[in-house]
Tab-separated table of C-alpha atoms (C1' of nucleotides) in Angstrom:
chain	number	residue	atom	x	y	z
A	954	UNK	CA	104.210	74.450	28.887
A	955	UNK	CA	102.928	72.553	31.371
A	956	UNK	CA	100.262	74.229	34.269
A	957	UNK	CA	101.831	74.418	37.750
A	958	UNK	CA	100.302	72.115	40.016
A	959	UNK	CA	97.430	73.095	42.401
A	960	UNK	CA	97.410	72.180	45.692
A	961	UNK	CA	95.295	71.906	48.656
A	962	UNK	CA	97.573	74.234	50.438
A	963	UNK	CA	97.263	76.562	47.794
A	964	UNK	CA	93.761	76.458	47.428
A	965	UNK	CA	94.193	77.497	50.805
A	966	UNK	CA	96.094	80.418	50.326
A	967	UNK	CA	93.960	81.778	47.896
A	968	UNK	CA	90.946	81.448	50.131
A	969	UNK	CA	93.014	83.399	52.555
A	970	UNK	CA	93.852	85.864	50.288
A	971	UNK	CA	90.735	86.553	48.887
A	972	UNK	CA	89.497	86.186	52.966
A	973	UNK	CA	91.477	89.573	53.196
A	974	UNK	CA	90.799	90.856	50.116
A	975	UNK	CA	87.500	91.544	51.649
A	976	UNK	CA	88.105	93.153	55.020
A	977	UNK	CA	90.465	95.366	52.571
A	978	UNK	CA	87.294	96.617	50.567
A	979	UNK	CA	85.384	96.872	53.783
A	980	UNK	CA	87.301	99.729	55.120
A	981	UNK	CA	87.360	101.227	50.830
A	982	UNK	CA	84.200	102.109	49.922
A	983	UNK	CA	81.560	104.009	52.466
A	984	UNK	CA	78.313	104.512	50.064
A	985	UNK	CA	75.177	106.601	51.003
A	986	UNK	CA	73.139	102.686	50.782
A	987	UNK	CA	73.055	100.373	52.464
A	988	UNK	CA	75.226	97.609	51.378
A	989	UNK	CA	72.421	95.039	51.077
A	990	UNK	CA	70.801	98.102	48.714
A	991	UNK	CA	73.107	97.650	46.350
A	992	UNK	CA	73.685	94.155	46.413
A	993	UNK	CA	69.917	94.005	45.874
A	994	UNK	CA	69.754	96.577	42.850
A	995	UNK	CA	72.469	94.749	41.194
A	996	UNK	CA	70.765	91.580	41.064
A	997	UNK	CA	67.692	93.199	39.850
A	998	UNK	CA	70.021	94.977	37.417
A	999	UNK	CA	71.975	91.671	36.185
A	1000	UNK	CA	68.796	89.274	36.779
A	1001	UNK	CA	65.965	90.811	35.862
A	1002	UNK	CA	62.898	91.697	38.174
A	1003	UNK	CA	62.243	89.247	41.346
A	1004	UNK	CA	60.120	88.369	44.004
A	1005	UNK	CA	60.535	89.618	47.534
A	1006	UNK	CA	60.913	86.201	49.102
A	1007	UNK	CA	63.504	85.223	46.541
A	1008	UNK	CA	65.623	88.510	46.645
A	1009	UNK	CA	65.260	88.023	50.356
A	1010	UNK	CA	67.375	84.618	50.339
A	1011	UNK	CA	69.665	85.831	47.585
A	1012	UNK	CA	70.848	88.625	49.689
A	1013	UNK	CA	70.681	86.654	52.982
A	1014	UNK	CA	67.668	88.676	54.828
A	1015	UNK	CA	64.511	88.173	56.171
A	1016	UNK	CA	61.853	88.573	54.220
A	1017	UNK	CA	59.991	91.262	56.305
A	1018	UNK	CA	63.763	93.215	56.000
A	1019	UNK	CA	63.299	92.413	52.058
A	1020	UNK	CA	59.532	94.060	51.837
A	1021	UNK	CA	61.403	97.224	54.140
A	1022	UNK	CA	64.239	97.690	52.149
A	1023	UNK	CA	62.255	97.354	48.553
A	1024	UNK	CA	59.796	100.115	50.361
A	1025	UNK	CA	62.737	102.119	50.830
A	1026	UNK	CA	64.278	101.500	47.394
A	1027	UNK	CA	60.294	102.634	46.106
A	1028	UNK	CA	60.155	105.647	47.929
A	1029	UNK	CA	63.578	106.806	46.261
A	1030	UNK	CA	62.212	105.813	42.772
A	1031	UNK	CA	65.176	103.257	42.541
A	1032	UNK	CA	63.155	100.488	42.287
A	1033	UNK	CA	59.231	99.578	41.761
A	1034	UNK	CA	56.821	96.833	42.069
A	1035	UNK	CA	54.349	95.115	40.051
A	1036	UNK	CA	52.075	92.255	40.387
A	1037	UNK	CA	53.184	88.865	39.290
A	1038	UNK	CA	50.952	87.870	36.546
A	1039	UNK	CA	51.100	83.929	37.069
A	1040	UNK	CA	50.603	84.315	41.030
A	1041	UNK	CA	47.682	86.640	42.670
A	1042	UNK	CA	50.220	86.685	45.980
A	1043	UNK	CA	53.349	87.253	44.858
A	1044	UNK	CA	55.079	90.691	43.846
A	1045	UNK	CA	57.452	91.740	41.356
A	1046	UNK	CA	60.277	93.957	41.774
A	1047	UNK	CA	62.368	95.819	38.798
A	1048	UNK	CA	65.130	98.114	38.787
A	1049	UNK	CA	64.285	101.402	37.554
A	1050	UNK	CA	66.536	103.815	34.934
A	1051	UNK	CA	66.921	105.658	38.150
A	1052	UNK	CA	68.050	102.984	40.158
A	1053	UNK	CA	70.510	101.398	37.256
A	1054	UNK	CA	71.749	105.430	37.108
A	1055	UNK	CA	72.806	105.230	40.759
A	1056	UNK	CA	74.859	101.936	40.194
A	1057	UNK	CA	76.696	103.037	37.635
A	1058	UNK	CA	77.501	105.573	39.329
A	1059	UNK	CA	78.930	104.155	42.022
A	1060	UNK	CA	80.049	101.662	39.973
A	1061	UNK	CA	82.312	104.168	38.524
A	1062	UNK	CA	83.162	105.996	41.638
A	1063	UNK	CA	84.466	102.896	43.150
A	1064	UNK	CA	86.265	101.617	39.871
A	1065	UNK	CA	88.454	104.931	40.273
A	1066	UNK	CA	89.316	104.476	43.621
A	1067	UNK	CA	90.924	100.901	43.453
A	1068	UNK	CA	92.419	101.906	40.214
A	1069	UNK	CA	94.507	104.241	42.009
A	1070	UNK	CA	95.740	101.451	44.195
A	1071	UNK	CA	96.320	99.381	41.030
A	1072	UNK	CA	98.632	102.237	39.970
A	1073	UNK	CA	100.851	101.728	42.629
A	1074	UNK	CA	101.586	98.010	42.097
A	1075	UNK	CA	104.525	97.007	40.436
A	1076	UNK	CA	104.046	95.986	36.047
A	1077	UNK	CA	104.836	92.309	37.132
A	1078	UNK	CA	101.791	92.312	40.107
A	1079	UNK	CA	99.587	94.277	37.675
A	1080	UNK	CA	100.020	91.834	34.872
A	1081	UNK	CA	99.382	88.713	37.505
A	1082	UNK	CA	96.432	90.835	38.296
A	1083	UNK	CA	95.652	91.007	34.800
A	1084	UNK	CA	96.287	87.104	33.939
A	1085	UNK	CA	93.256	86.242	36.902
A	1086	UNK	CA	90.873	88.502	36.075
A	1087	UNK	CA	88.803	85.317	34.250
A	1088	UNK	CA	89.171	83.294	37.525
A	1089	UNK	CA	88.041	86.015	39.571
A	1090	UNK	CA	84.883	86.959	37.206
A	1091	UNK	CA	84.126	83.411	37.471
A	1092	UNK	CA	84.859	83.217	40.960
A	1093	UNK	CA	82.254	86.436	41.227
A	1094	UNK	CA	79.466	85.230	39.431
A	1095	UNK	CA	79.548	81.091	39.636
A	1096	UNK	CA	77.807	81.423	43.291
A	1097	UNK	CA	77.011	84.931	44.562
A	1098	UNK	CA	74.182	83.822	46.636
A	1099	UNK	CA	74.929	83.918	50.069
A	1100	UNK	CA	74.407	81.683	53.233
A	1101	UNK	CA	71.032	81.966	54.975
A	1102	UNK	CA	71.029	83.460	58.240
B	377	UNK	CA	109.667	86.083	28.264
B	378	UNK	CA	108.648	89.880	28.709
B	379	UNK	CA	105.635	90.515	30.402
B	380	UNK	CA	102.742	91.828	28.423
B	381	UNK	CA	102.035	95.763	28.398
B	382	UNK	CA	99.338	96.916	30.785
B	383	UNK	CA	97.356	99.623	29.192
B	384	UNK	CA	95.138	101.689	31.118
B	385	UNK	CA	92.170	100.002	29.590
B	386	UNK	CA	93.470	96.927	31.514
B	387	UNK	CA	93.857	99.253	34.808
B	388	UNK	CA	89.802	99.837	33.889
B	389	UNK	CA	89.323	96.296	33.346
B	390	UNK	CA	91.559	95.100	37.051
B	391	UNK	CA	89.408	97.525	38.939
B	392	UNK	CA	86.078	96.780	37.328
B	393	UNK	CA	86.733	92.988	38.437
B	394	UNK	CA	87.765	94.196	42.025
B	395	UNK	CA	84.800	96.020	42.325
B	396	UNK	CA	82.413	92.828	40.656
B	397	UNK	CA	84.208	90.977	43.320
B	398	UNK	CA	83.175	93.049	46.436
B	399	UNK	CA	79.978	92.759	45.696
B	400	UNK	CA	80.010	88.882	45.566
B	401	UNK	CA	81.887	89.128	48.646
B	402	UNK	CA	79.542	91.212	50.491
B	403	UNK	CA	76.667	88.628	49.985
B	404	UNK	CA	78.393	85.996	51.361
B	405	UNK	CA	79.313	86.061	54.853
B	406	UNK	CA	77.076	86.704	57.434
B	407	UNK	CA	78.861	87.437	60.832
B	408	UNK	CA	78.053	87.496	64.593
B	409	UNK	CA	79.604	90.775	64.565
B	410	UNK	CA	79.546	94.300	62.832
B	411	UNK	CA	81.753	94.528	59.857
B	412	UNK	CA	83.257	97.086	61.252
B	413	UNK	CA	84.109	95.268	64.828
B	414	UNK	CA	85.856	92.745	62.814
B	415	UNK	CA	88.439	95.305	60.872
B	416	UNK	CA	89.069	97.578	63.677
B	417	UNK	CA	89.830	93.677	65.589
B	418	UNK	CA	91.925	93.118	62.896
B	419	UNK	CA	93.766	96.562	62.915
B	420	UNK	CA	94.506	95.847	66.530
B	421	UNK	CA	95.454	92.194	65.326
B	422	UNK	CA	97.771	92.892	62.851
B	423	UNK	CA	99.290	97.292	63.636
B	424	UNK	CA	99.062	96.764	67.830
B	425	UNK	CA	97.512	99.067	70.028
B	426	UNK	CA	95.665	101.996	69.052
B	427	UNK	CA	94.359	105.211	70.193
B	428	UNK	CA	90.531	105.641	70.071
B	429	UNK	CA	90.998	108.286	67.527
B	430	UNK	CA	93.252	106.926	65.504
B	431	UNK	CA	91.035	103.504	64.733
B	432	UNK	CA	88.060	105.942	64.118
B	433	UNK	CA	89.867	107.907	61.242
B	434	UNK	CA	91.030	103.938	59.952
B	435	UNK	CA	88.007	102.748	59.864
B	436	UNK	CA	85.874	105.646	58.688
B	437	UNK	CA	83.668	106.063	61.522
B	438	UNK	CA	83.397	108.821	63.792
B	439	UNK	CA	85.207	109.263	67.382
B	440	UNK	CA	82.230	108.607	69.391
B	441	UNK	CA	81.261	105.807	67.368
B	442	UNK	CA	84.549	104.367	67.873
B	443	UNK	CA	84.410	104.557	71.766
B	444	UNK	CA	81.170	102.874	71.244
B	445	UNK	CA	82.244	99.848	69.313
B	446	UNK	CA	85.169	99.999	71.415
B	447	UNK	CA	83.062	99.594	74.420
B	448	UNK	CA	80.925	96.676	73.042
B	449	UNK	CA	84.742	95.125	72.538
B	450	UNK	CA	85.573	95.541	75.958
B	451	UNK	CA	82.214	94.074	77.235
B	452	UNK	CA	82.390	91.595	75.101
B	453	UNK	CA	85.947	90.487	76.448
B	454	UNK	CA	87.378	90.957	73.282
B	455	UNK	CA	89.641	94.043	73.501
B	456	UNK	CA	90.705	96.474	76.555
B	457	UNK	CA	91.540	99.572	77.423
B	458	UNK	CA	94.906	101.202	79.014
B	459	UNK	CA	95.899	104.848	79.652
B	460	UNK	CA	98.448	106.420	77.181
B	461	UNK	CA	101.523	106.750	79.058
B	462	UNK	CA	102.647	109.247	76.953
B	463	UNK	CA	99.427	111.671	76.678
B	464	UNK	CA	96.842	111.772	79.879
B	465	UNK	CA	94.300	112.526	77.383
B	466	UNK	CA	94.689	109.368	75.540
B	467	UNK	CA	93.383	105.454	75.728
B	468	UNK	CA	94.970	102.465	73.967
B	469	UNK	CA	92.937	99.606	72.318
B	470	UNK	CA	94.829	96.364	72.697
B	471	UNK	CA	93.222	92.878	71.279
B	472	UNK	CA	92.626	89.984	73.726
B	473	UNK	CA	93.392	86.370	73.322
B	474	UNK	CA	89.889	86.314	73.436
B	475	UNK	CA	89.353	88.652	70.469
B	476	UNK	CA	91.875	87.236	68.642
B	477	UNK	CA	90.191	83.774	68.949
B	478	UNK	CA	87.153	85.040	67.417
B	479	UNK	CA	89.227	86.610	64.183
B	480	UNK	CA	90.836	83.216	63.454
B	481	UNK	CA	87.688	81.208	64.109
B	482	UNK	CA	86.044	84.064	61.822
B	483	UNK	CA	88.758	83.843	58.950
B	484	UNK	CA	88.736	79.671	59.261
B	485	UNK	CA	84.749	80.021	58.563
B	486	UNK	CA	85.157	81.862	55.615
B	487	UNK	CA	87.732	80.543	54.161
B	488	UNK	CA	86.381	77.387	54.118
B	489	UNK	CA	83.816	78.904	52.130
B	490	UNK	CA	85.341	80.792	49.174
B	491	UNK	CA	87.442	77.498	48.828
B	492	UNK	CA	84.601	76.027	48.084
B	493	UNK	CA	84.225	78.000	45.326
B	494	UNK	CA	87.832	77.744	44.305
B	495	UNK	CA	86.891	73.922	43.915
B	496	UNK	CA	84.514	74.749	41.485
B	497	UNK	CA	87.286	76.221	39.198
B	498	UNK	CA	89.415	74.945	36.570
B	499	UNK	CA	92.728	74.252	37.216
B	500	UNK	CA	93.701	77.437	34.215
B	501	UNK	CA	92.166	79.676	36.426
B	502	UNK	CA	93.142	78.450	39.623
B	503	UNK	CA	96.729	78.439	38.426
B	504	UNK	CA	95.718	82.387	37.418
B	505	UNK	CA	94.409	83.124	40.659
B	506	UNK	CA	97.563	81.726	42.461
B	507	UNK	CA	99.347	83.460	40.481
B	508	UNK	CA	97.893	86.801	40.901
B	509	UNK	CA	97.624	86.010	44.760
B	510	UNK	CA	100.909	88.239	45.622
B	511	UNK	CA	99.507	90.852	43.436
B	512	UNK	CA	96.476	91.499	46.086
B	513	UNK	CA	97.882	90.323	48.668
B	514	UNK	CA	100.115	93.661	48.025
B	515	UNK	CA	96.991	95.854	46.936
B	516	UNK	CA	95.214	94.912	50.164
B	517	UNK	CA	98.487	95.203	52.461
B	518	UNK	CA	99.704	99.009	50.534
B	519	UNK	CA	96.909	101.306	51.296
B	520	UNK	CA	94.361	99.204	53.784
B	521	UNK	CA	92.835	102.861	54.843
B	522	UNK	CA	89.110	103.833	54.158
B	523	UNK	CA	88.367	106.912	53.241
B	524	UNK	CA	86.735	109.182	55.745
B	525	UNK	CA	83.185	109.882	55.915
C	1291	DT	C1'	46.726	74.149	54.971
C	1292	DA	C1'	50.887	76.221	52.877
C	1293	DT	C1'	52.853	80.203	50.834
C	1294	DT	C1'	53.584	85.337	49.765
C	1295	DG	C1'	53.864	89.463	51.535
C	1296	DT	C1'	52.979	93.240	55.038
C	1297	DT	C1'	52.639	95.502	59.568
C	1298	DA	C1'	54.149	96.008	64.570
C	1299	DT	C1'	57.740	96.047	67.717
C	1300	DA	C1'	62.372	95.746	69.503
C	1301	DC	C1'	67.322	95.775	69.126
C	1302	DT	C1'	71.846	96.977	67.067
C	1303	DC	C1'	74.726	100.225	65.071
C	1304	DT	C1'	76.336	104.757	64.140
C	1305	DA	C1'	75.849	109.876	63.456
C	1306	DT	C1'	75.579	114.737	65.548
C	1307	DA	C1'	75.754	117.617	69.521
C	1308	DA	C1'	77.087	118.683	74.067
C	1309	DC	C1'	80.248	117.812	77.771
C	1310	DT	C1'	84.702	116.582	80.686
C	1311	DA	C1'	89.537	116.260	81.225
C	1312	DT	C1'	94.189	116.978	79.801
C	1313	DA	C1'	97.942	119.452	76.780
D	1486	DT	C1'	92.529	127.323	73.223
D	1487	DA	C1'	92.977	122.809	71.065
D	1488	DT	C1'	92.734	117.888	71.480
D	1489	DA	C1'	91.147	113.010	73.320
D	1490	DG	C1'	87.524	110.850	74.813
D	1491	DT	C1'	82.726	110.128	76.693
D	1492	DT	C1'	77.710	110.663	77.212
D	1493	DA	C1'	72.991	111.868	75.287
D	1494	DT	C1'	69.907	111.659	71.700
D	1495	DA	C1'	68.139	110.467	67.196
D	1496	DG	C1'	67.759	107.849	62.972
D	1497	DA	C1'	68.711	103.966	59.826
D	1498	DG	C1'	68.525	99.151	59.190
D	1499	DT	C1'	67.064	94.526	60.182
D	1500	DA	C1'	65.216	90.648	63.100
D	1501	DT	C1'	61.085	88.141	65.228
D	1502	DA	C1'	56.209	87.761	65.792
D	1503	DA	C1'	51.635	88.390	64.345
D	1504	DC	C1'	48.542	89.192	60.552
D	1505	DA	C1'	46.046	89.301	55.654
D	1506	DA	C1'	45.469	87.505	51.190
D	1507	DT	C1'	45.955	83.992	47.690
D	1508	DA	C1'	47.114	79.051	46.088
DNA sequence: TATTGTTATACTCTATAACTATA
DNA sequence: TATAGTTATAGAGTATAACAATA
C-alpha cells in the first residue's frame, strides 16, 4: 500500500501541532529544577561529560549562567567537575549517580502523569500515537540543540 | 483492518516518548517572554476572559504572582483589566489585539522551526506523525491544566 | 592575541506574608 | 468570616561586563 502523500500544508500542521504540544507540557510538569537543570543533566546523562562553554550553547545560555548553574548542580552533588586532560583551561563536567538518580526520577514521575492522559484517548488515537512514536524519537533526538540567544 | 492492541507497555512506551519530547522542546525556543506569559496569553486567547484567580490555579502559579504577570501584560499593552460585573471583588483578564499579535508572531517563529526538523524526516515517519497528529492534538486539547504547586 | 572559565553586578520572575475591599 | 485581589519583601535564575589563567 502506497504512503499518503506529504504536503507542505501538512508539514505545516504538524509543526503546529507539535507548536502546541509544547505550551501543553508547559503548564504539566512544575519540577523543583530549573528547567535548563535538567535539560543540562540529561545531556550529561545521554552524552557523556562536557565542557562549560559547550553545555552553555547546547542549552542556549551564557556561559557565565553555565559556570552558575554547574556550581549549583555541584553544591547538590548532582553533578561534578574535573580538569580536562588535553586542555590546562578547560573543565569537565559529569553527571553523578546522584544526579542520574534524580532524572529518573522525574523521569518516572512525569511518565505517569501523561500516561494518565494517554488513558483517556480513544484505542484508535492511542494506536496513531503508537504508529509515530519512531518519528517523534527521531524528531527528539536528530537536533535537540537549541538556538543561541 | 483491526487496529493493533495497545498494551500498557505501549501506554509506558507513548508517555516515555512524550516526555523525551519535552525535553527537546524545552531547548529549543528561546522567547522574549516568560513561558508562563505566553500560556496564560494563550488561555485568554483561546477560553476568553479570566478571573485573576482562576488563571493562577491554570497555570500553577500563585495569586499574587498572577496579578504580577498580569500587570507586566497590561503594561506591556498586551492584556487589560475590567471589573467583574457579577462579583465587586473580582477582575477579568481579556487579551488585546496587541497580545494576540505577539502569540501568532510567536507560534509562526516556532513553527517555522520544528518544520525544519520535520524536513529532515522520512516521508514513513512523516506520514506517522500526520497520522498521529489528531491523537495529540486531542491529548493537548483534553486536560491542558497544570498541576498546582 | 584568542579562548576557557570565573567573579561582580543588575534585572526578571515568582514565592510567602501581610493587607484592603467586597460577599 | 471567607474570598478576590494587591502590595511588600525575599530568593532563585540568568544576562552583561570585567577579570584571571592557559593556548
Amino acid at each position: 500500500m502506497p504512503l499518503p502523500p506529504v504536503t507542505d500544508a501538512d508539514e505545516f500542521a504538524i509543526a503546529d501541532t507539535l507548536d502546541r504540544m509544547l505550551l501543553w507540557a508547559r503548564r504539566k510538569a512544575p519540577t523543583r529544577l530549573s528547567a535548563t537543570s535538567i535539560t543540562t543533566l540529561d545531556t550529561l546523562h545521554l552524552h557523556g561529560p562536557q565542557r562549560i562553554s559547550d553545555l552553555a550553547a547546547g542549552e542556549g545560555v551564557t556561559q557565565p549562567g553555565m559556570t552558575t548553574l554547574v556550581s549549583r548542580l555541584v553544591d547538590e552533588g548532582l553533578a561534578e567537575r574535573f580538569a580536562d586532560p588535553t586542555d590546562g583551561r578547560a573543565t569537565l563536567v559529569r553527571i553523578t549517580d546522584a544526579g542520574r538518580s534524580v532524572l529518573a526520577d522525574r523521569h518516572r514521575a512525569r511518565t505517569e502523569a501523561i500516561r494518565a492522559d494517554i488513558l483517556r484517548l480513544s484505542a484508535e488515537h492511542r494506536a496513531a500515537l503508537l504508529g509515530a512514536l519512531d518519528a517523534l524519537n527521531h524528531l527528539c533526538t536528530s537536533s535537540d540543540r537549541g538556538t543561541p540567544r
